[in-house]
JSON list of C-alpha atoms in Angstrom, two decimals:
[
{"chain": "A", "resi": 263, "resn": "UNK", "atom": "CA", "xyz": [24.33, -28.45, 25.32]},
{"chain": "A", "resi": 264, "resn": "UNK", "atom": "CA", "xyz": [24.88, -28.70, 29.17]},
{"chain": "A", "resi": 265, "resn": "UNK", "atom": "CA", "xyz": [23.83, -26.17, 31.99]},
{"chain": "A", "resi": 266, "resn": "UNK", "atom": "CA", "xyz": [26.63, -24.55, 33.78]},
{"chain": "A", "resi": 267, "resn": "UNK", "atom": "CA", "xyz": [27.59, -26.38, 36.71]},
{"chain": "A", "resi": 268, "resn": "UNK", "atom": "CA", "xyz": [27.28, -23.98, 39.85]},
{"chain": "A", "resi": 269, "resn": "UNK", "atom": "CA", "xyz": [29.60, -24.04, 43.28]},
{"chain": "A", "resi": 270, "resn": "UNK", "atom": "CA", "xyz": [28.11, -21.50, 45.15]},
{"chain": "A", "resi": 271, "resn": "UNK", "atom": "CA", "xyz": [30.87, -20.80, 47.74]},
{"chain": "A", "resi": 272, "resn": "UNK", "atom": "CA", "xyz": [29.43, -17.33, 48.63]},
{"chain": "A", "resi": 273, "resn": "UNK", "atom": "CA", "xyz": [26.32, -18.67, 49.34]},
{"chain": "A", "resi": 274, "resn": "UNK", "atom": "CA", "xyz": [27.89, -21.30, 52.09]},
{"chain": "A", "resi": 275, "resn": "UNK", "atom": "CA", "xyz": [29.30, -18.65, 54.28]},
{"chain": "A", "resi": 276, "resn": "UNK", "atom": "CA", "xyz": [26.90, -17.51, 57.64]},
{"chain": "A", "resi": 277, "resn": "UNK", "atom": "CA", "xyz": [23.49, -16.09, 56.67]},
{"chain": "A", "resi": 278, "resn": "UNK", "atom": "CA", "xyz": [24.09, -12.63, 57.58]},
{"chain": "A", "resi": 279, "resn": "UNK", "atom": "CA", "xyz": [26.00, -12.25, 54.62]},
{"chain": "A", "resi": 280, "resn": "UNK", "atom": "CA", "xyz": [23.36, -12.61, 52.02]},
{"chain": "A", "resi": 281, "resn": "UNK", "atom": "CA", "xyz": [19.70, -13.27, 51.57]},
{"chain": "A", "resi": 282, "resn": "UNK", "atom": "CA", "xyz": [18.28, -15.60, 49.58]},
{"chain": "A", "resi": 283, "resn": "UNK", "atom": "CA", "xyz": [15.99, -14.43, 46.49]},
{"chain": "A", "resi": 284, "resn": "UNK", "atom": "CA", "xyz": [14.04, -15.49, 43.35]},
{"chain": "A", "resi": 285, "resn": "UNK", "atom": "CA", "xyz": [14.27, -13.53, 40.28]},
{"chain": "A", "resi": 286, "resn": "UNK", "atom": "CA", "xyz": [11.32, -12.44, 38.60]},
{"chain": "A", "resi": 287, "resn": "UNK", "atom": "CA", "xyz": [9.47, -14.33, 36.14]},
{"chain": "A", "resi": 288, "resn": "UNK", "atom": "CA", "xyz": [10.33, -12.34, 33.12]},
{"chain": "A", "resi": 289, "resn": "UNK", "atom": "CA", "xyz": [6.95, -12.64, 31.04]},
{"chain": "A", "resi": 290, "resn": "UNK", "atom": "CA", "xyz": [8.46, -12.56, 27.52]},
{"chain": "A", "resi": 291, "resn": "UNK", "atom": "CA", "xyz": [12.27, -12.29, 27.57]},
{"chain": "A", "resi": 292, "resn": "UNK", "atom": "CA", "xyz": [14.09, -12.17, 24.30]},
{"chain": "A", "resi": 293, "resn": "UNK", "atom": "CA", "xyz": [18.14, -12.75, 23.66]},
{"chain": "A", "resi": 294, "resn": "UNK", "atom": "CA", "xyz": [19.36, -9.52, 22.62]},
{"chain": "A", "resi": 295, "resn": "UNK", "atom": "CA", "xyz": [23.40, -10.03, 22.61]},
{"chain": "A", "resi": 296, "resn": "UNK", "atom": "CA", "xyz": [25.31, -12.76, 23.36]},
{"chain": "A", "resi": 297, "resn": "UNK", "atom": "CA", "xyz": [29.05, -12.51, 24.42]},
{"chain": "A", "resi": 298, "resn": "UNK", "atom": "CA", "xyz": [30.33, -16.01, 22.68]},
{"chain": "A", "resi": 299, "resn": "UNK", "atom": "CA", "xyz": [34.34, -14.94, 23.49]},
{"chain": "A", "resi": 300, "resn": "UNK", "atom": "CA", "xyz": [33.82, -14.81, 27.21]},
{"chain": "A", "resi": 301, "resn": "UNK", "atom": "CA", "xyz": [31.37, -17.77, 27.20]},
{"chain": "A", "resi": 302, "resn": "UNK", "atom": "CA", "xyz": [34.20, -19.67, 25.69]},
{"chain": "A", "resi": 303, "resn": "UNK", "atom": "CA", "xyz": [36.95, -18.17, 27.99]},
{"chain": "A", "resi": 304, "resn": "UNK", "atom": "CA", "xyz": [34.87, -18.99, 31.29]},
{"chain": "A", "resi": 305, "resn": "UNK", "atom": "CA", "xyz": [33.45, -22.72, 30.12]},
{"chain": "A", "resi": 306, "resn": "UNK", "atom": "CA", "xyz": [30.14, -21.21, 29.39]},
{"chain": "A", "resi": 307, "resn": "UNK", "atom": "CA", "xyz": [28.09, -23.58, 26.93]},
{"chain": "A", "resi": 308, "resn": "UNK", "atom": "CA", "xyz": [26.70, -20.97, 24.45]},
{"chain": "A", "resi": 309, "resn": "UNK", "atom": "CA", "xyz": [24.46, -23.05, 22.77]},
{"chain": "A", "resi": 310, "resn": "UNK", "atom": "CA", "xyz": [22.96, -23.88, 26.46]},
{"chain": "A", "resi": 311, "resn": "UNK", "atom": "CA", "xyz": [22.42, -20.48, 26.54]},
{"chain": "A", "resi": 312, "resn": "UNK", "atom": "CA", "xyz": [20.61, -19.98, 23.47]},
{"chain": "A", "resi": 313, "resn": "UNK", "atom": "CA", "xyz": [18.43, -22.96, 24.43]},
{"chain": "A", "resi": 314, "resn": "UNK", "atom": "CA", "xyz": [15.10, -22.72, 25.91]},
{"chain": "A", "resi": 315, "resn": "UNK", "atom": "CA", "xyz": [16.67, -23.62, 29.21]},
{"chain": "A", "resi": 316, "resn": "UNK", "atom": "CA", "xyz": [19.13, -21.27, 29.09]},
{"chain": "A", "resi": 317, "resn": "UNK", "atom": "CA", "xyz": [16.78, -18.24, 28.23]},
{"chain": "A", "resi": 318, "resn": "UNK", "atom": "CA", "xyz": [14.77, -19.89, 30.90]},
{"chain": "A", "resi": 319, "resn": "UNK", "atom": "CA", "xyz": [17.54, -19.21, 33.62]},
{"chain": "A", "resi": 320, "resn": "UNK", "atom": "CA", "xyz": [18.50, -15.78, 32.59]},
{"chain": "A", "resi": 321, "resn": "UNK", "atom": "CA", "xyz": [15.08, -14.46, 32.36]},
{"chain": "A", "resi": 322, "resn": "UNK", "atom": "CA", "xyz": [14.11, -15.72, 36.13]},
{"chain": "A", "resi": 323, "resn": "UNK", "atom": "CA", "xyz": [11.75, -18.38, 34.96]},
{"chain": "A", "resi": 324, "resn": "UNK", "atom": "CA", "xyz": [13.61, -21.50, 35.65]},
{"chain": "A", "resi": 325, "resn": "UNK", "atom": "CA", "xyz": [16.57, -22.32, 37.72]},
{"chain": "A", "resi": 326, "resn": "UNK", "atom": "CA", "xyz": [19.44, -25.18, 36.70]},
{"chain": "A", "resi": 327, "resn": "UNK", "atom": "CA", "xyz": [19.24, -27.47, 40.16]},
{"chain": "A", "resi": 328, "resn": "UNK", "atom": "CA", "xyz": [22.73, -26.03, 41.24]},
{"chain": "A", "resi": 329, "resn": "UNK", "atom": "CA", "xyz": [22.08, -22.35, 41.29]},
{"chain": "A", "resi": 330, "resn": "UNK", "atom": "CA", "xyz": [21.41, -20.77, 44.33]},
{"chain": "A", "resi": 331, "resn": "UNK", "atom": "CA", "xyz": [20.48, -17.22, 43.82]},
{"chain": "A", "resi": 332, "resn": "UNK", "atom": "CA", "xyz": [21.21, -14.76, 46.53]},
{"chain": "A", "resi": 333, "resn": "UNK", "atom": "CA", "xyz": [21.35, -11.16, 46.94]},
{"chain": "A", "resi": 334, "resn": "UNK", "atom": "CA", "xyz": [24.49, -10.15, 48.82]},
{"chain": "A", "resi": 335, "resn": "UNK", "atom": "CA", "xyz": [24.65, -7.37, 51.77]},
{"chain": "A", "resi": 336, "resn": "UNK", "atom": "CA", "xyz": [26.86, -4.29, 51.50]},
{"chain": "A", "resi": 337, "resn": "UNK", "atom": "CA", "xyz": [27.51, -0.85, 52.99]},
{"chain": "A", "resi": 338, "resn": "UNK", "atom": "CA", "xyz": [27.78, 2.38, 51.33]},
{"chain": "A", "resi": 339, "resn": "UNK", "atom": "CA", "xyz": [26.80, 5.82, 50.49]},
{"chain": "A", "resi": 340, "resn": "UNK", "atom": "CA", "xyz": [23.71, 6.36, 48.55]},
{"chain": "A", "resi": 341, "resn": "UNK", "atom": "CA", "xyz": [22.86, 10.75, 47.46]},
{"chain": "A", "resi": 342, "resn": "UNK", "atom": "CA", "xyz": [25.18, 11.72, 49.75]},
{"chain": "A", "resi": 343, "resn": "UNK", "atom": "CA", "xyz": [24.20, 9.25, 53.08]},
{"chain": "A", "resi": 344, "resn": "UNK", "atom": "CA", "xyz": [25.72, 6.06, 54.90]},
{"chain": "A", "resi": 345, "resn": "UNK", "atom": "CA", "xyz": [23.45, 3.28, 54.25]},
{"chain": "A", "resi": 346, "resn": "UNK", "atom": "CA", "xyz": [25.04, 0.26, 56.33]},
{"chain": "A", "resi": 347, "resn": "UNK", "atom": "CA", "xyz": [22.66, -2.24, 54.77]},
{"chain": "A", "resi": 348, "resn": "UNK", "atom": "CA", "xyz": [22.68, -1.03, 51.33]},
{"chain": "A", "resi": 349, "resn": "UNK", "atom": "CA", "xyz": [22.84, -4.37, 49.35]},
{"chain": "A", "resi": 350, "resn": "UNK", "atom": "CA", "xyz": [21.87, -5.70, 46.30]},
{"chain": "A", "resi": 351, "resn": "UNK", "atom": "CA", "xyz": [18.72, -4.24, 45.47]},
{"chain": "A", "resi": 352, "resn": "UNK", "atom": "CA", "xyz": [18.69, -4.94, 41.29]},
{"chain": "A", "resi": 353, "resn": "UNK", "atom": "CA", "xyz": [21.10, -7.89, 41.02]},
{"chain": "A", "resi": 354, "resn": "UNK", "atom": "CA", "xyz": [21.37, -11.77, 42.07]},
{"chain": "A", "resi": 355, "resn": "UNK", "atom": "CA", "xyz": [24.24, -13.97, 42.37]},
{"chain": "A", "resi": 356, "resn": "UNK", "atom": "CA", "xyz": [22.79, -16.89, 40.84]},
{"chain": "A", "resi": 357, "resn": "UNK", "atom": "CA", "xyz": [26.33, -18.71, 41.44]},
{"chain": "A", "resi": 358, "resn": "UNK", "atom": "CA", "xyz": [29.37, -19.41, 40.89]},
{"chain": "A", "resi": 359, "resn": "UNK", "atom": "CA", "xyz": [31.49, -21.58, 38.04]},
{"chain": "A", "resi": 360, "resn": "UNK", "atom": "CA", "xyz": [35.04, -22.71, 37.85]},
{"chain": "A", "resi": 361, "resn": "UNK", "atom": "CA", "xyz": [36.24, -22.29, 34.59]},
{"chain": "A", "resi": 362, "resn": "UNK", "atom": "CA", "xyz": [38.74, -24.25, 32.25]},
{"chain": "A", "resi": 363, "resn": "UNK", "atom": "CA", "xyz": [41.39, -21.93, 33.55]},
{"chain": "A", "resi": 364, "resn": "UNK", "atom": "CA", "xyz": [40.40, -23.38, 36.99]},
{"chain": "A", "resi": 365, "resn": "UNK", "atom": "CA", "xyz": [39.22, -19.32, 37.72]},
{"chain": "A", "resi": 366, "resn": "UNK", "atom": "CA", "xyz": [35.94, -19.07, 39.62]},
{"chain": "A", "resi": 367, "resn": "UNK", "atom": "CA", "xyz": [33.67, -16.38, 38.57]},
{"chain": "A", "resi": 368, "resn": "UNK", "atom": "CA", "xyz": [29.99, -15.32, 39.45]},
{"chain": "A", "resi": 369, "resn": "UNK", "atom": "CA", "xyz": [27.27, -15.21, 37.44]},
{"chain": "A", "resi": 370, "resn": "UNK", "atom": "CA", "xyz": [24.65, -12.56, 38.59]},
{"chain": "A", "resi": 371, "resn": "UNK", "atom": "CA", "xyz": [21.32, -11.28, 36.80]},
{"chain": "A", "resi": 372, "resn": "UNK", "atom": "CA", "xyz": [21.16, -7.66, 37.25]},
{"chain": "A", "resi": 373, "resn": "UNK", "atom": "CA", "xyz": [17.62, -6.15, 36.77]},
{"chain": "A", "resi": 374, "resn": "UNK", "atom": "CA", "xyz": [15.91, -9.42, 37.64]},
{"chain": "A", "resi": 375, "resn": "UNK", "atom": "CA", "xyz": [13.79, -7.83, 40.32]},
{"chain": "A", "resi": 376, "resn": "UNK", "atom": "CA", "xyz": [13.32, -6.97, 43.70]},
{"chain": "A", "resi": 377, "resn": "UNK", "atom": "CA", "xyz": [15.28, -8.02, 46.54]},
{"chain": "A", "resi": 378, "resn": "UNK", "atom": "CA", "xyz": [14.83, -7.64, 50.42]},
{"chain": "A", "resi": 379, "resn": "UNK", "atom": "CA", "xyz": [17.61, -4.83, 50.04]},
{"chain": "A", "resi": 380, "resn": "UNK", "atom": "CA", "xyz": [15.62, -3.19, 47.17]},
{"chain": "A", "resi": 381, "resn": "UNK", "atom": "CA", "xyz": [13.82, -0.26, 49.66]},
{"chain": "A", "resi": 382, "resn": "UNK", "atom": "CA", "xyz": [10.74, -0.24, 47.93]},
{"chain": "A", "resi": 383, "resn": "UNK", "atom": "CA", "xyz": [12.50, -0.06, 44.85]},
{"chain": "A", "resi": 384, "resn": "UNK", "atom": "CA", "xyz": [11.25, -2.45, 41.67]},
{"chain": "A", "resi": 385, "resn": "UNK", "atom": "CA", "xyz": [14.64, -4.07, 41.00]},
{"chain": "A", "resi": 386, "resn": "UNK", "atom": "CA", "xyz": [14.30, -3.87, 37.50]},
{"chain": "A", "resi": 387, "resn": "UNK", "atom": "CA", "xyz": [16.23, -2.19, 35.03]},
{"chain": "A", "resi": 388, "resn": "UNK", "atom": "CA", "xyz": [15.12, -0.53, 31.63]},
{"chain": "A", "resi": 389, "resn": "UNK", "atom": "CA", "xyz": [16.96, -1.65, 28.43]},
{"chain": "A", "resi": 390, "resn": "UNK", "atom": "CA", "xyz": [19.18, 1.62, 27.50]},
{"chain": "A", "resi": 391, "resn": "UNK", "atom": "CA", "xyz": [21.56, 1.24, 30.67]},
{"chain": "A", "resi": 392, "resn": "UNK", "atom": "CA", "xyz": [21.84, -2.82, 30.49]},
{"chain": "A", "resi": 393, "resn": "UNK", "atom": "CA", "xyz": [22.72, -2.15, 27.09]},
{"chain": "A", "resi": 394, "resn": "UNK", "atom": "CA", "xyz": [25.25, 0.83, 27.83]},
{"chain": "A", "resi": 395, "resn": "UNK", "atom": "CA", "xyz": [26.57, -1.30, 30.32]},
{"chain": "A", "resi": 396, "resn": "UNK", "atom": "CA", "xyz": [27.43, -4.21, 28.10]},
{"chain": "A", "resi": 397, "resn": "UNK", "atom": "CA", "xyz": [29.07, -2.13, 26.00]},
{"chain": "A", "resi": 398, "resn": "UNK", "atom": "CA", "xyz": [31.07, 0.01, 28.19]},
{"chain": "A", "resi": 399, "resn": "UNK", "atom": "CA", "xyz": [31.80, -3.02, 30.79]},
{"chain": "A", "resi": 400, "resn": "UNK", "atom": "CA", "xyz": [33.26, -4.88, 27.52]},
{"chain": "A", "resi": 401, "resn": "UNK", "atom": "CA", "xyz": [35.10, -2.00, 26.01]},
{"chain": "A", "resi": 402, "resn": "UNK", "atom": "CA", "xyz": [36.83, -1.37, 29.28]},
{"chain": "A", "resi": 403, "resn": "UNK", "atom": "CA", "xyz": [37.65, -5.10, 29.11]},
{"chain": "A", "resi": 404, "resn": "UNK", "atom": "CA", "xyz": [39.33, -4.38, 25.63]},
{"chain": "A", "resi": 405, "resn": "UNK", "atom": "CA", "xyz": [41.26, -1.62, 26.77]},
{"chain": "A", "resi": 406, "resn": "UNK", "atom": "CA", "xyz": [42.70, -3.78, 29.82]},
{"chain": "A", "resi": 407, "resn": "UNK", "atom": "CA", "xyz": [40.96, -2.25, 32.56]},
{"chain": "A", "resi": 408, "resn": "UNK", "atom": "CA", "xyz": [39.95, -4.53, 35.17]},
{"chain": "A", "resi": 409, "resn": "UNK", "atom": "CA", "xyz": [36.19, -4.81, 35.46]},
{"chain": "A", "resi": 410, "resn": "UNK", "atom": "CA", "xyz": [33.18, -6.73, 35.55]},
{"chain": "A", "resi": 411, "resn": "UNK", "atom": "CA", "xyz": [32.21, -8.26, 32.36]},
{"chain": "A", "resi": 412, "resn": "UNK", "atom": "CA", "xyz": [29.03, -8.84, 30.21]},
{"chain": "A", "resi": 413, "resn": "UNK", "atom": "CA", "xyz": [28.02, -12.16, 29.07]},
{"chain": "A", "resi": 414, "resn": "UNK", "atom": "CA", "xyz": [24.64, -11.49, 27.78]},
{"chain": "A", "resi": 415, "resn": "UNK", "atom": "CA", "xyz": [21.73, -9.09, 27.51]},
{"chain": "A", "resi": 416, "resn": "UNK", "atom": "CA", "xyz": [17.92, -9.75, 27.07]},
{"chain": "A", "resi": 417, "resn": "UNK", "atom": "CA", "xyz": [14.54, -7.38, 27.14]},
{"chain": "A", "resi": 418, "resn": "UNK", "atom": "CA", "xyz": [11.90, -8.75, 29.57]},
{"chain": "A", "resi": 419, "resn": "UNK", "atom": "CA", "xyz": [8.81, -8.38, 27.84]},
{"chain": "A", "resi": 420, "resn": "UNK", "atom": "CA", "xyz": [7.62, -5.65, 29.89]},
{"chain": "A", "resi": 421, "resn": "UNK", "atom": "CA", "xyz": [7.76, -2.11, 30.71]},
{"chain": "A", "resi": 422, "resn": "UNK", "atom": "CA", "xyz": [9.39, -0.48, 33.49]},
{"chain": "A", "resi": 423, "resn": "UNK", "atom": "CA", "xyz": [8.29, 3.42, 35.00]},
{"chain": "A", "resi": 424, "resn": "UNK", "atom": "CA", "xyz": [11.27, 5.62, 35.38]},
{"chain": "A", "resi": 425, "resn": "UNK", "atom": "CA", "xyz": [9.26, 8.99, 35.01]},
{"chain": "A", "resi": 426, "resn": "UNK", "atom": "CA", "xyz": [8.23, 7.42, 31.23]},
{"chain": "A", "resi": 427, "resn": "UNK", "atom": "CA", "xyz": [7.55, 4.07, 30.53]},
{"chain": "A", "resi": 428, "resn": "UNK", "atom": "CA", "xyz": [10.35, 2.08, 29.00]},
{"chain": "A", "resi": 429, "resn": "UNK", "atom": "CA", "xyz": [11.59, -1.43, 27.89]},
{"chain": "A", "resi": 430, "resn": "UNK", "atom": "CA", "xyz": [12.67, -3.44, 30.62]},
{"chain": "A", "resi": 431, "resn": "UNK", "atom": "CA", "xyz": [16.00, -5.73, 30.57]},
{"chain": "A", "resi": 432, "resn": "UNK", "atom": "CA", "xyz": [18.43, -7.87, 32.22]},
{"chain": "A", "resi": 433, "resn": "UNK", "atom": "CA", "xyz": [22.53, -7.96, 31.65]},
{"chain": "A", "resi": 434, "resn": "UNK", "atom": "CA", "xyz": [24.51, -11.10, 32.70]},
{"chain": "A", "resi": 435, "resn": "UNK", "atom": "CA", "xyz": [27.30, -9.92, 34.51]},
{"chain": "A", "resi": 436, "resn": "UNK", "atom": "CA", "xyz": [30.57, -11.77, 35.48]},
{"chain": "A", "resi": 437, "resn": "UNK", "atom": "CA", "xyz": [33.30, -10.90, 37.96]},
{"chain": "A", "resi": 438, "resn": "UNK", "atom": "CA", "xyz": [35.87, -12.89, 39.63]},
{"chain": "A", "resi": 439, "resn": "UNK", "atom": "CA", "xyz": [33.97, -11.28, 42.81]},
{"chain": "A", "resi": 440, "resn": "UNK", "atom": "CA", "xyz": [31.28, -8.85, 43.90]},
{"chain": "A", "resi": 441, "resn": "UNK", "atom": "CA", "xyz": [32.80, -8.57, 47.23]},
{"chain": "A", "resi": 442, "resn": "UNK", "atom": "CA", "xyz": [32.50, -4.86, 47.27]},
{"chain": "A", "resi": 443, "resn": "UNK", "atom": "CA", "xyz": [35.00, -2.44, 49.80]},
{"chain": "A", "resi": 444, "resn": "UNK", "atom": "CA", "xyz": [31.22, -1.65, 51.12]},
{"chain": "A", "resi": 445, "resn": "UNK", "atom": "CA", "xyz": [31.01, -5.51, 52.08]},
{"chain": "A", "resi": 446, "resn": "UNK", "atom": "CA", "xyz": [33.86, -4.90, 54.64]},
{"chain": "A", "resi": 447, "resn": "UNK", "atom": "CA", "xyz": [32.77, -1.43, 55.58]},
{"chain": "A", "resi": 448, "resn": "UNK", "atom": "CA", "xyz": [28.58, -3.08, 56.28]},
{"chain": "A", "resi": 449, "resn": "UNK", "atom": "CA", "xyz": [30.40, -5.59, 58.89]},
{"chain": "A", "resi": 450, "resn": "UNK", "atom": "CA", "xyz": [33.11, -2.88, 60.22]},
{"chain": "A", "resi": 451, "resn": "UNK", "atom": "CA", "xyz": [29.73, -0.45, 60.57]},
{"chain": "A", "resi": 452, "resn": "UNK", "atom": "CA", "xyz": [28.22, -3.15, 62.75]},
{"chain": "A", "resi": 453, "resn": "UNK", "atom": "CA", "xyz": [31.06, -3.93, 64.76]},
{"chain": "A", "resi": 454, "resn": "UNK", "atom": "CA", "xyz": [30.97, -7.55, 63.89]},
{"chain": "A", "resi": 455, "resn": "UNK", "atom": "CA", "xyz": [34.44, -8.48, 64.12]},
{"chain": "A", "resi": 456, "resn": "UNK", "atom": "CA", "xyz": [33.67, -11.97, 63.38]},
{"chain": "A", "resi": 457, "resn": "UNK", "atom": "CA", "xyz": [31.84, -11.49, 60.30]},
{"chain": "A", "resi": 458, "resn": "UNK", "atom": "CA", "xyz": [34.57, -9.37, 58.98]},
{"chain": "A", "resi": 459, "resn": "UNK", "atom": "CA", "xyz": [37.29, -11.88, 60.09]},
{"chain": "A", "resi": 460, "resn": "UNK", "atom": "CA", "xyz": [35.08, -14.49, 58.11]},
{"chain": "A", "resi": 461, "resn": "UNK", "atom": "CA", "xyz": [34.96, -12.25, 54.94]},
{"chain": "A", "resi": 462, "resn": "UNK", "atom": "CA", "xyz": [38.48, -11.36, 55.10]},
{"chain": "A", "resi": 463, "resn": "UNK", "atom": "CA", "xyz": [39.34, -15.13, 55.39]},
{"chain": "A", "resi": 464, "resn": "UNK", "atom": "CA", "xyz": [36.67, -15.99, 52.14]}
]
């Protein structure tokens, strides 16, 4: 069993591209589902993910030495209003791995707690949407639609309040990149031409 060896190219960009974050410590995490086929495809050790150390990483309890958790900044429209600094409000990019196919992929925790972009939110996710995204993203991938993928889903052992009290969960999400149209919009809206060029080159 071996932990992932992260190589964090996005975290080597200038500081205005992201904020460092520390994922919340899930009090009683339990792995619900694990995508072993995707793990093989990207070179992620399934046995390690099922280990105590693997569960500690995806539940925010302890990061491998090579991880460098960050929240990415981007702009966009939310509830019909433009926000130039929307950013990852409940997602944390742990790092990037280079698979056996030599393709670089992000490993992201979604629902792992607040970030500087949470805007007074708790950064958590209820379990229902975590499982929905797992199912829908993998269905889209099976249909041949390029999208983010789901590596694992877990319950955190704590409740979140969304009008009612619901069990919390975290999705472990995989994509070749989490750079969005809104990432470009953020730097364009700020008239940060150097930042826009750096992003485009990246």
